[in-house]
CSV table of C-alpha atoms in Angstrom, one decimal:
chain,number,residue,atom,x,y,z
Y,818,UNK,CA,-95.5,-60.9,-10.8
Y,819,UNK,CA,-96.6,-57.7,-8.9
Y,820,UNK,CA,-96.4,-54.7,-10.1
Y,821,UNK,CA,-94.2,-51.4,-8.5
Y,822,UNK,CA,-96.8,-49.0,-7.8
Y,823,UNK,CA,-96.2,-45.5,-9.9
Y,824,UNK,CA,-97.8,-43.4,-6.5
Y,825,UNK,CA,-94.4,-41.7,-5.6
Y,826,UNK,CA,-94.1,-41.4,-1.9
Y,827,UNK,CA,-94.7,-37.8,-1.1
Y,828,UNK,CA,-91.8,-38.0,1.9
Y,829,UNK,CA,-89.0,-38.4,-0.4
Y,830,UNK,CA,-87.4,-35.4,-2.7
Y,831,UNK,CA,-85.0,-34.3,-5.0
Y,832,UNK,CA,-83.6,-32.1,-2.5
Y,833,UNK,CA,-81.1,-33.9,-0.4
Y,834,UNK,CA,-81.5,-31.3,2.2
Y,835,UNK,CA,-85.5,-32.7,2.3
Y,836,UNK,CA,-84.9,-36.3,2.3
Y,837,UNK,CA,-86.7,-38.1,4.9
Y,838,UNK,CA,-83.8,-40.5,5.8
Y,839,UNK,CA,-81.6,-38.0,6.8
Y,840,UNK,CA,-78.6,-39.6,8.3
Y,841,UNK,CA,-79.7,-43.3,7.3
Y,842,UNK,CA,-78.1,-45.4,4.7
Y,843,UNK,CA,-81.1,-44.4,2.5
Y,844,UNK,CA,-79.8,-40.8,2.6
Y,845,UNK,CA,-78.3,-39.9,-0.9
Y,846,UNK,CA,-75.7,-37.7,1.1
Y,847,UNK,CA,-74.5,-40.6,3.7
Y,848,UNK,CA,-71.1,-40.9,3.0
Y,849,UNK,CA,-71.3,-44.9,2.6
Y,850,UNK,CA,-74.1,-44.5,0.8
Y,851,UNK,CA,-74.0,-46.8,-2.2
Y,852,UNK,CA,-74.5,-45.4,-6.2
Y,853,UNK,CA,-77.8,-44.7,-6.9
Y,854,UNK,CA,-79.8,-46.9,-8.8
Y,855,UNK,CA,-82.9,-46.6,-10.5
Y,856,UNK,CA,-85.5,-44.1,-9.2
Y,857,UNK,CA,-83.3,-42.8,-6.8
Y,858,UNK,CA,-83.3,-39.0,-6.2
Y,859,UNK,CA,-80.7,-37.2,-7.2
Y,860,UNK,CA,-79.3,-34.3,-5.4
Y,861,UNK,CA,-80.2,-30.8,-6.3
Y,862,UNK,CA,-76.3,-29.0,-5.7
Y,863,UNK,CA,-73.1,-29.2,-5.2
Y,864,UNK,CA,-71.7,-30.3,-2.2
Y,865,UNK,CA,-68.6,-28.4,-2.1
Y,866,UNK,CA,-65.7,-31.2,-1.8
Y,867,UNK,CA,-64.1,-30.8,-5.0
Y,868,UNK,CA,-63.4,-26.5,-3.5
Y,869,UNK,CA,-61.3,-27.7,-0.2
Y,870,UNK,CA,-58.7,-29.2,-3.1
Y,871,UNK,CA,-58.3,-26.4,-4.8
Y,872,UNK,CA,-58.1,-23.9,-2.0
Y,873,UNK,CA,-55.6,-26.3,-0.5
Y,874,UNK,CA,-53.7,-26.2,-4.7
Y,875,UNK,CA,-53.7,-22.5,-4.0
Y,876,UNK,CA,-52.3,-22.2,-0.8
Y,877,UNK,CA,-49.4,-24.6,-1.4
Y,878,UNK,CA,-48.3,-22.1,-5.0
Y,879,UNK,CA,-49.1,-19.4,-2.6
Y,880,UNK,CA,-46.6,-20.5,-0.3
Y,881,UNK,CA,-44.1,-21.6,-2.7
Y,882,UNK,CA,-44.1,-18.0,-4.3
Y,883,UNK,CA,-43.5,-16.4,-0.8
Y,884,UNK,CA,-40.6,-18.8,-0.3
Y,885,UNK,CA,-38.9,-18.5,-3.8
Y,886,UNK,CA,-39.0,-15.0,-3.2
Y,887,UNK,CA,-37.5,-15.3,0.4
Y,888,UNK,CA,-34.9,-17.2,-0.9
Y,889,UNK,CA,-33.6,-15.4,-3.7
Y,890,UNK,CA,-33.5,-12.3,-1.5
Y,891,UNK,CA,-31.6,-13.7,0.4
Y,892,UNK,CA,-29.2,-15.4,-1.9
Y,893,UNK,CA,-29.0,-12.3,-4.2
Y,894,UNK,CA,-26.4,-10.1,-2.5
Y,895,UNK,CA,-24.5,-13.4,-1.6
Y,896,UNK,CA,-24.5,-14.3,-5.1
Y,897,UNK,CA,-22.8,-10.6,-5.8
Y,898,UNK,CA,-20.4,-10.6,-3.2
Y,899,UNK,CA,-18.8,-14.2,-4.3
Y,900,UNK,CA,-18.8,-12.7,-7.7
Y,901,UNK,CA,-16.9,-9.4,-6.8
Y,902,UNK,CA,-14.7,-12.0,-4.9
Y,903,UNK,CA,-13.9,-14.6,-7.8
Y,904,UNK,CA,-12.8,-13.8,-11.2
Y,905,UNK,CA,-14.7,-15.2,-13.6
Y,906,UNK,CA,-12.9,-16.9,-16.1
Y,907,UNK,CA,-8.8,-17.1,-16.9
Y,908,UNK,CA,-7.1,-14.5,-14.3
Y,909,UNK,CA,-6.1,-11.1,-15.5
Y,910,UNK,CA,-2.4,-10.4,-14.8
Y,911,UNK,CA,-1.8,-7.1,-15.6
Y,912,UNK,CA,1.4,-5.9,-16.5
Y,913,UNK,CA,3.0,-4.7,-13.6
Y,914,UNK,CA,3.1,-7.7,-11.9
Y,915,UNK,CA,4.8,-9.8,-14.6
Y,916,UNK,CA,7.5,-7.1,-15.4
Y,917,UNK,CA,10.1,-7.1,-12.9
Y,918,UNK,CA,10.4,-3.3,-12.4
Y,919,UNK,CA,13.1,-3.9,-9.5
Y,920,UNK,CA,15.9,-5.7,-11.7
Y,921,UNK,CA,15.0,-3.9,-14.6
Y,922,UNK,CA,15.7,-0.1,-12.9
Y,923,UNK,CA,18.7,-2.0,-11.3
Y,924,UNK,CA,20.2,-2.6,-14.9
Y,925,UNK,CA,19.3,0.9,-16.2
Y,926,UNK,CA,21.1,2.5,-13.3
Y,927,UNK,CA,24.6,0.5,-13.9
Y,928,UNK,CA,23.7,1.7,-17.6
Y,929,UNK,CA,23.6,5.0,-17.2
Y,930,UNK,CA,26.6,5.4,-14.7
Y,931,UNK,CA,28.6,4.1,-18.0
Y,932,UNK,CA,26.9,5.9,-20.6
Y,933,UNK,CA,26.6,9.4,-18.7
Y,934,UNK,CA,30.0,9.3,-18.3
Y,935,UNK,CA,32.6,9.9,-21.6
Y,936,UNK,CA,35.9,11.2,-22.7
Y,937,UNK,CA,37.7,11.3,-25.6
Y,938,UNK,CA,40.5,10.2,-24.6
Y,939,UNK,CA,38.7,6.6,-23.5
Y,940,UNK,CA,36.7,5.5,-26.4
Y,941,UNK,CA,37.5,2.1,-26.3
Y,942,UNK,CA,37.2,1.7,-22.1
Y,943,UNK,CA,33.7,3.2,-22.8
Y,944,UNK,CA,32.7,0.6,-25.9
Y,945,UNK,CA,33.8,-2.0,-23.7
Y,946,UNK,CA,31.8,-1.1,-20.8
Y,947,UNK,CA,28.7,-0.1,-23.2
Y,948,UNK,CA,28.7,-3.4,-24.7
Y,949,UNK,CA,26.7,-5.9,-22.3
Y,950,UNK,CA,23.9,-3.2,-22.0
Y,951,UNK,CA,23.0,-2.9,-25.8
Y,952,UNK,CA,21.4,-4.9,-28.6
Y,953,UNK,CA,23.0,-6.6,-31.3
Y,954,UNK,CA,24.1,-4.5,-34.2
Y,955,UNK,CA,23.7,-1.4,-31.8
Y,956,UNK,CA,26.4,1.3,-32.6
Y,957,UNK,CA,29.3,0.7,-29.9
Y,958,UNK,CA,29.4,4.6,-28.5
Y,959,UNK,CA,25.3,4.5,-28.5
Y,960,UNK,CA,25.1,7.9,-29.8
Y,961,UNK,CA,28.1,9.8,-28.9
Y,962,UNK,CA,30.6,11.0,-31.8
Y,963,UNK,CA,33.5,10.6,-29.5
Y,964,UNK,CA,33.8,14.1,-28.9
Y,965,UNK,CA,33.8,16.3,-25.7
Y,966,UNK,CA,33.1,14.6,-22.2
Y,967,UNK,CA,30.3,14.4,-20.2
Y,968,UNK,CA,30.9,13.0,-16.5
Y,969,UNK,CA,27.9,12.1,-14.2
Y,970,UNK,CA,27.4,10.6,-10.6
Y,971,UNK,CA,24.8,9.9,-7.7
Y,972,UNK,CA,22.4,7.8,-10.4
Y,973,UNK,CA,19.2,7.3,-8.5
Y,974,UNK,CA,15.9,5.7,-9.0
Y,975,UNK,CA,13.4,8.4,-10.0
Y,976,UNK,CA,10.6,6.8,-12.0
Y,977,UNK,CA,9.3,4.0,-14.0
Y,978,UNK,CA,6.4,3.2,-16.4
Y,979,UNK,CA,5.5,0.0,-17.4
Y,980,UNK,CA,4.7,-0.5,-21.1
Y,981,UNK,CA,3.9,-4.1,-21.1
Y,982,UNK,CA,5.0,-7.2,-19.7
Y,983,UNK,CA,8.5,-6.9,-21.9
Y,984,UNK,CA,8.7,-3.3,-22.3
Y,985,UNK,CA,9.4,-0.5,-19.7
Y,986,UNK,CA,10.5,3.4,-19.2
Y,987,UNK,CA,13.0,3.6,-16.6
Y,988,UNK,CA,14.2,7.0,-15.2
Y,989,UNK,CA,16.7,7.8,-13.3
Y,990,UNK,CA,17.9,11.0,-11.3
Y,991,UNK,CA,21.7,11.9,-11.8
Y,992,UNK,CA,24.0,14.8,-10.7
Y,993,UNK,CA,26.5,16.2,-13.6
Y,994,UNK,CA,28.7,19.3,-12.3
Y,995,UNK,CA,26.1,21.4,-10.7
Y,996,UNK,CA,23.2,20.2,-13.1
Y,997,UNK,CA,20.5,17.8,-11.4
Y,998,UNK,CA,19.0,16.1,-14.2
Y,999,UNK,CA,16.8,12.9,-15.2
Y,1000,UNK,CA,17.9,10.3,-17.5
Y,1001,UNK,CA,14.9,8.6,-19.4
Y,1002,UNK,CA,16.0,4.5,-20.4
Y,1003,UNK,CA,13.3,2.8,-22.7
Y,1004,UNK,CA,14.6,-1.7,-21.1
Y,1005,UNK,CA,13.3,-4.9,-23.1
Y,1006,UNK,CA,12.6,-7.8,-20.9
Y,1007,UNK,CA,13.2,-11.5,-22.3
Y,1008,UNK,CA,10.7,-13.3,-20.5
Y,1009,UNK,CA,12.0,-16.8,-21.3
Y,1010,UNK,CA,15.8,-15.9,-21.1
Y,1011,UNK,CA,14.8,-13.6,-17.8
Y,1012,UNK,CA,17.4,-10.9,-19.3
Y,1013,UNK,CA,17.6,-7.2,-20.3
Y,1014,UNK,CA,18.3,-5.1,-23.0
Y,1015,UNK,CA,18.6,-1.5,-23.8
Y,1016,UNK,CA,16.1,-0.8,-26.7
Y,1017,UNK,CA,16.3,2.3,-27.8
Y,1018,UNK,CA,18.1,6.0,-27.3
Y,1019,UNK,CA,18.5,7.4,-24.1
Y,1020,UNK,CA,16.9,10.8,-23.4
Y,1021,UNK,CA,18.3,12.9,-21.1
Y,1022,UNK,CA,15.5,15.7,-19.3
Y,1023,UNK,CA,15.7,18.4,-17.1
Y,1024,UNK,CA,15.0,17.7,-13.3
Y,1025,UNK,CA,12.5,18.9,-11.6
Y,1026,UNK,CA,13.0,22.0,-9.1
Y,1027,UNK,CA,13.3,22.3,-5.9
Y,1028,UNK,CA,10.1,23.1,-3.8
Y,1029,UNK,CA,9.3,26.5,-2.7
Y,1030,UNK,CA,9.5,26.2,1.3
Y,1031,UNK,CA,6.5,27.8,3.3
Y,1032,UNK,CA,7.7,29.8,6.6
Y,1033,UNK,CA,6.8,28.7,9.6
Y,1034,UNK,CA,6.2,31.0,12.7
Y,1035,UNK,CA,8.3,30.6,15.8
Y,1036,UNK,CA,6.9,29.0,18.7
Y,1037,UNK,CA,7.0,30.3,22.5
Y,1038,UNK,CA,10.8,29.8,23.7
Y,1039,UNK,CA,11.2,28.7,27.3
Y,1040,UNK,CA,14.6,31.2,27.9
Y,1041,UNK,CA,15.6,30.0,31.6
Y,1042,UNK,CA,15.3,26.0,30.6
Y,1043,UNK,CA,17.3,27.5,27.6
Y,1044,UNK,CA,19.9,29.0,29.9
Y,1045,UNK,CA,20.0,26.2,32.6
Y,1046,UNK,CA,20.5,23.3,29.8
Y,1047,UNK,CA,22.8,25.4,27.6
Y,1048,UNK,CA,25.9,23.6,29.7
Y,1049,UNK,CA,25.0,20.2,30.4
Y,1050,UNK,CA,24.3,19.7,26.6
Y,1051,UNK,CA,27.5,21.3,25.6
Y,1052,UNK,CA,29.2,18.6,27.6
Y,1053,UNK,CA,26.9,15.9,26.3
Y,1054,UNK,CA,28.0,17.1,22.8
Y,1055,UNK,CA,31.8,16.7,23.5
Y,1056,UNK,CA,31.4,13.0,24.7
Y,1057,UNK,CA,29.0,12.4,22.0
Y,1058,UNK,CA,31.9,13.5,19.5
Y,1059,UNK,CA,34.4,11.6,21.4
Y,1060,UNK,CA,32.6,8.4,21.8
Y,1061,UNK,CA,33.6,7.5,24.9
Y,1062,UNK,CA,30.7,5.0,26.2
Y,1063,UNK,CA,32.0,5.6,30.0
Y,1064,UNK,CA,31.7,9.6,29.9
Y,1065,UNK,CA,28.8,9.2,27.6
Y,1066,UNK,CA,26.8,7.6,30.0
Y,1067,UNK,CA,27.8,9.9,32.7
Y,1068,UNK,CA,24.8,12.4,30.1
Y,1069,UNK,CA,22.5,9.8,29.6
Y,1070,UNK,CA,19.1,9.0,31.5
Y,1071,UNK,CA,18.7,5.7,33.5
Y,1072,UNK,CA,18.1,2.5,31.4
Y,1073,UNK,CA,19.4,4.5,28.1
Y,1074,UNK,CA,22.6,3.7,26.1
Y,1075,UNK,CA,23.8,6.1,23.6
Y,1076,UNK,CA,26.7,5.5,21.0
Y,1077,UNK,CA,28.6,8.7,19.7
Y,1078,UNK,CA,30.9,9.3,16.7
Y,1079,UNK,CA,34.2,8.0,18.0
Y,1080,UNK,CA,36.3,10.8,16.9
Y,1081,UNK,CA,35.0,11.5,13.6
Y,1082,UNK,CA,33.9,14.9,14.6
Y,1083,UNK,CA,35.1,17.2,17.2
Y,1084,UNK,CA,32.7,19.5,18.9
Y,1085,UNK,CA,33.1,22.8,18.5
Y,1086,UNK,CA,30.5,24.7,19.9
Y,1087,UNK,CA,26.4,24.6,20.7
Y,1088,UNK,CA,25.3,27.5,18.2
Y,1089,UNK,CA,21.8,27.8,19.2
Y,1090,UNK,CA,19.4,26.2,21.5
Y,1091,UNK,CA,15.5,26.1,20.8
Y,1092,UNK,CA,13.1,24.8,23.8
Y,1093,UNK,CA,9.5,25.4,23.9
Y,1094,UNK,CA,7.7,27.2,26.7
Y,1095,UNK,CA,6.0,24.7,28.7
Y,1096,UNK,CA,6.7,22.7,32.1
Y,1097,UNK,CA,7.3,19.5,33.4
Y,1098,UNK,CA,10.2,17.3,33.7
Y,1099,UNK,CA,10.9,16.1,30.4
Y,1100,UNK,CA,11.2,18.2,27.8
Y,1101,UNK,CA,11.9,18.1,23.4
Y,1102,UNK,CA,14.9,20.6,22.4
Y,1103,UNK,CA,16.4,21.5,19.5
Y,1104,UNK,CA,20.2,21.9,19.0
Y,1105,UNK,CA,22.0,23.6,16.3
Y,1106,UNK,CA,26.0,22.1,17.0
Y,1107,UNK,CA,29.0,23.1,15.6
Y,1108,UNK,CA,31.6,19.9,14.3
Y,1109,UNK,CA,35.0,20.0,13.6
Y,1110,UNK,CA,35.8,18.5,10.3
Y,1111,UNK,CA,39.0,16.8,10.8
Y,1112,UNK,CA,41.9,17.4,7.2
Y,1113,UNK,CA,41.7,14.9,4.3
Y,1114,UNK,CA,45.3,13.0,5.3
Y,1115,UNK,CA,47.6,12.8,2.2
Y,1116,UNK,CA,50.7,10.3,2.3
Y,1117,UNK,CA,54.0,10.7,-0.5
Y,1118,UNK,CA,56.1,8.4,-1.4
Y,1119,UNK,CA,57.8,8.6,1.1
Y,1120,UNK,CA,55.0,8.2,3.8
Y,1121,UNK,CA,55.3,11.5,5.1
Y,1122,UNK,CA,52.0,13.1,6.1
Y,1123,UNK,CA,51.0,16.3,5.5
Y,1124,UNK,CA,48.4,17.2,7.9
Y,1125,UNK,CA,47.6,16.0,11.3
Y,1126,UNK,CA,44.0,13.8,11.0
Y,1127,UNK,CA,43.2,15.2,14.4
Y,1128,UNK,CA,43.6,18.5,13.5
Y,1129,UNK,CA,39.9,20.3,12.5
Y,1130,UNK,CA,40.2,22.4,9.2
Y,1131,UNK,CA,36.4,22.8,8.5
Y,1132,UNK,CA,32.9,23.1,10.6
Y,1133,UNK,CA,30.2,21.9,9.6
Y,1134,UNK,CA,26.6,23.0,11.3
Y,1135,UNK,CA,23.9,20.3,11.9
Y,1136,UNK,CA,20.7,20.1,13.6
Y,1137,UNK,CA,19.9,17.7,16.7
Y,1138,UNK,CA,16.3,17.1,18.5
Y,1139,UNK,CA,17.3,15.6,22.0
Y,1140,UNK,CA,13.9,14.4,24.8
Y,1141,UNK,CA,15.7,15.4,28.0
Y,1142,UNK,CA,14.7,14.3,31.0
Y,1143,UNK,CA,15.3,16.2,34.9
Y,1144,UNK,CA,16.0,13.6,37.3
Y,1145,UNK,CA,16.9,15.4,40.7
Y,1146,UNK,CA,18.8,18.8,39.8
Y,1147,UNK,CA,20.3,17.8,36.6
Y,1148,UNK,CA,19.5,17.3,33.3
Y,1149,UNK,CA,20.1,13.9,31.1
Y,1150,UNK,CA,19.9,13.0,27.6
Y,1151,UNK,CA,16.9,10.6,26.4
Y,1152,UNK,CA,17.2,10.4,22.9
Y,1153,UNK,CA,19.1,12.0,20.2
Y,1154,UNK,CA,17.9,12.0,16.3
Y,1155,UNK,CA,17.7,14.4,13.4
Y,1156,UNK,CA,15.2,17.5,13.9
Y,1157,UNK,CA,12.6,18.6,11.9
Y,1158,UNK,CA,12.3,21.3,9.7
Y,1159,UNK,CA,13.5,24.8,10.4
Y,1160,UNK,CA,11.4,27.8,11.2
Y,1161,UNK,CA,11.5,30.8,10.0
């Protein structure tokens, strides 16, 4: 058997880079190059393959991260806005809107027009009347001794405060002789029975008053438009107390219908006329008028009257703001509502 010779071939290195079968099967860097075997060099570094993975790893988390954080800033503020938008949990009903502040003022109003209003000389109508409003056990007169009297009128919504969902403050606004004064009503709501209940004393409180009433400087007055509609209006005052639709219209501008009073009043005179300086050919004016307040008609037994119901006995001053429009060479009414404040 021969032996291998020991000589080494000078041609062939451990450095891949110095192999003299570059590109051949024999080349330990040919990529179908088989595993070495004995004696066969081995290379001197590292080729580099195993880096391309992990630059590849580190792109891909690198490009996760930069979407994660794309998403969530977008989805952030969408995320609050839906949860400003939808309670979380049970729903919170708050007071007010279970209490039913309408029927309850409603029942503390026909209250207090019975319980405002007393005399001693009608216990028993007043205990009677008192009755459905109170508690059982309550005292029947709620308070009063069954002396004196008290009478009371105009009982008006004023306030309310909402204790809980079967408890509210109801007050109301009342007029007693020349006194304008609150009433105070403490109502239980039965929430299963839907009914009401006075639950405790009254309190009657002074009303508020009245507001102090900044002047107000007088415009410009426009004295010949003052002078030339002084008459027409004066006439459209007398129909409008009469009623009559057919002399009515005779005042009115084209496509307008007015309706007047039909005899309640009678016109007595225009007391003062207010236009503004300007121009053109429809103009806002302000009317002060004069109405006669026909007699309160009284019958006797034996169905005599007493006073004639066309007859004025009082006058009564009100204030009109009238668009008037100048179609041609005359004047004619627009419209016709309540004016504004006064000046002065």
């Amino acid at each position: 058997m021969a032996r291998r010779s020991t000589v080494r071939d000078p041609r062939i290195t451990d450095d891949p880079e110095l192999s003299a079968y570059p590109g051949t099967p024999q080349d330990p860097e040919f990529d179908g190059a088989p595993a070495r075997g004995r004696g066969a060099p081995t290379r001197g570094r590292w080729s580099g393959g195993g880096g391309r993975w992990l630059i590849w790893a580190g792109r891909a988390v690198l490009w996760a991260l930069i979407v994660v954080i794309v998403v969530n800033g977008v989805r952030a503020p969408f995320e609050r806005l839906t949860q400003q938008n939808t309670p979380s949990g049970a729903p919170q009903v708050s007071p007010d809107a279970e209490f039913p502040i309408g029927k309850a003022t409603s029942f503390a109003s026909q209250f207090a027009a019975v319980y405002l209003n007393f005399d001693a000389v009608r216990l028993q109508e007043r205990e009677a009347r008192l009755a459905p409003y109170l508690p059982d056990g309550a005292e029947p007169q709620f308070g009063w001794d069954g002396l004196g009297r008290m009478s009371a009128g105009a009982v008006q919504p004023y306030s309310s405060e909402i204790v809980d969902r079967q408890n509210a403050v109801v007050t109301l606004a009342f007029q007693s002789e020349d006194r304008r004064q609150l009433l105070s009503v403490p109502v239980f709501y039965d929430v299963e029975a839907e009914r009401f209940v006075v639950s405790g004393r009254p309190a009657v409180l002074p009303a508020p008053s009245s507001a102090n009433l900044p002047a107000v400087p007088a415009g410009e007055r426009d004295p010949a438009a003052e002078t030339e509609l002084r008459t027409p209006l004066a006439d459209f005052f007398k129909a409008y107390a009469a009623g009559n639709n057919v002399s009515l219209q005779r005042y009115a501008a084209a496509g307008v219908t007015l309706e007047g009073f039909g005899g309640a009043f009678t016109f007595v005179n225009l007391k003062d006329l207010v236009v503004p300086s300007g121009a053109g050919t429809t103009r806002e004016v302000t009317a002060t008028v004069v109405w006669g307040v026909p007699a309160r008609t009284t019958t006797s037994l034996d169905s005599t009257t007493n006073a004639d119901p066309g007859e004025a006995s009082g006058k009564l001053e009100q204030a009109y703001r009238l668009t008037v429009v100048k179609q041609g060479d005359k004047w004619f009414v627009k419209d016709i509502r309540g004016a504004k404040r006064s000046v002065g």
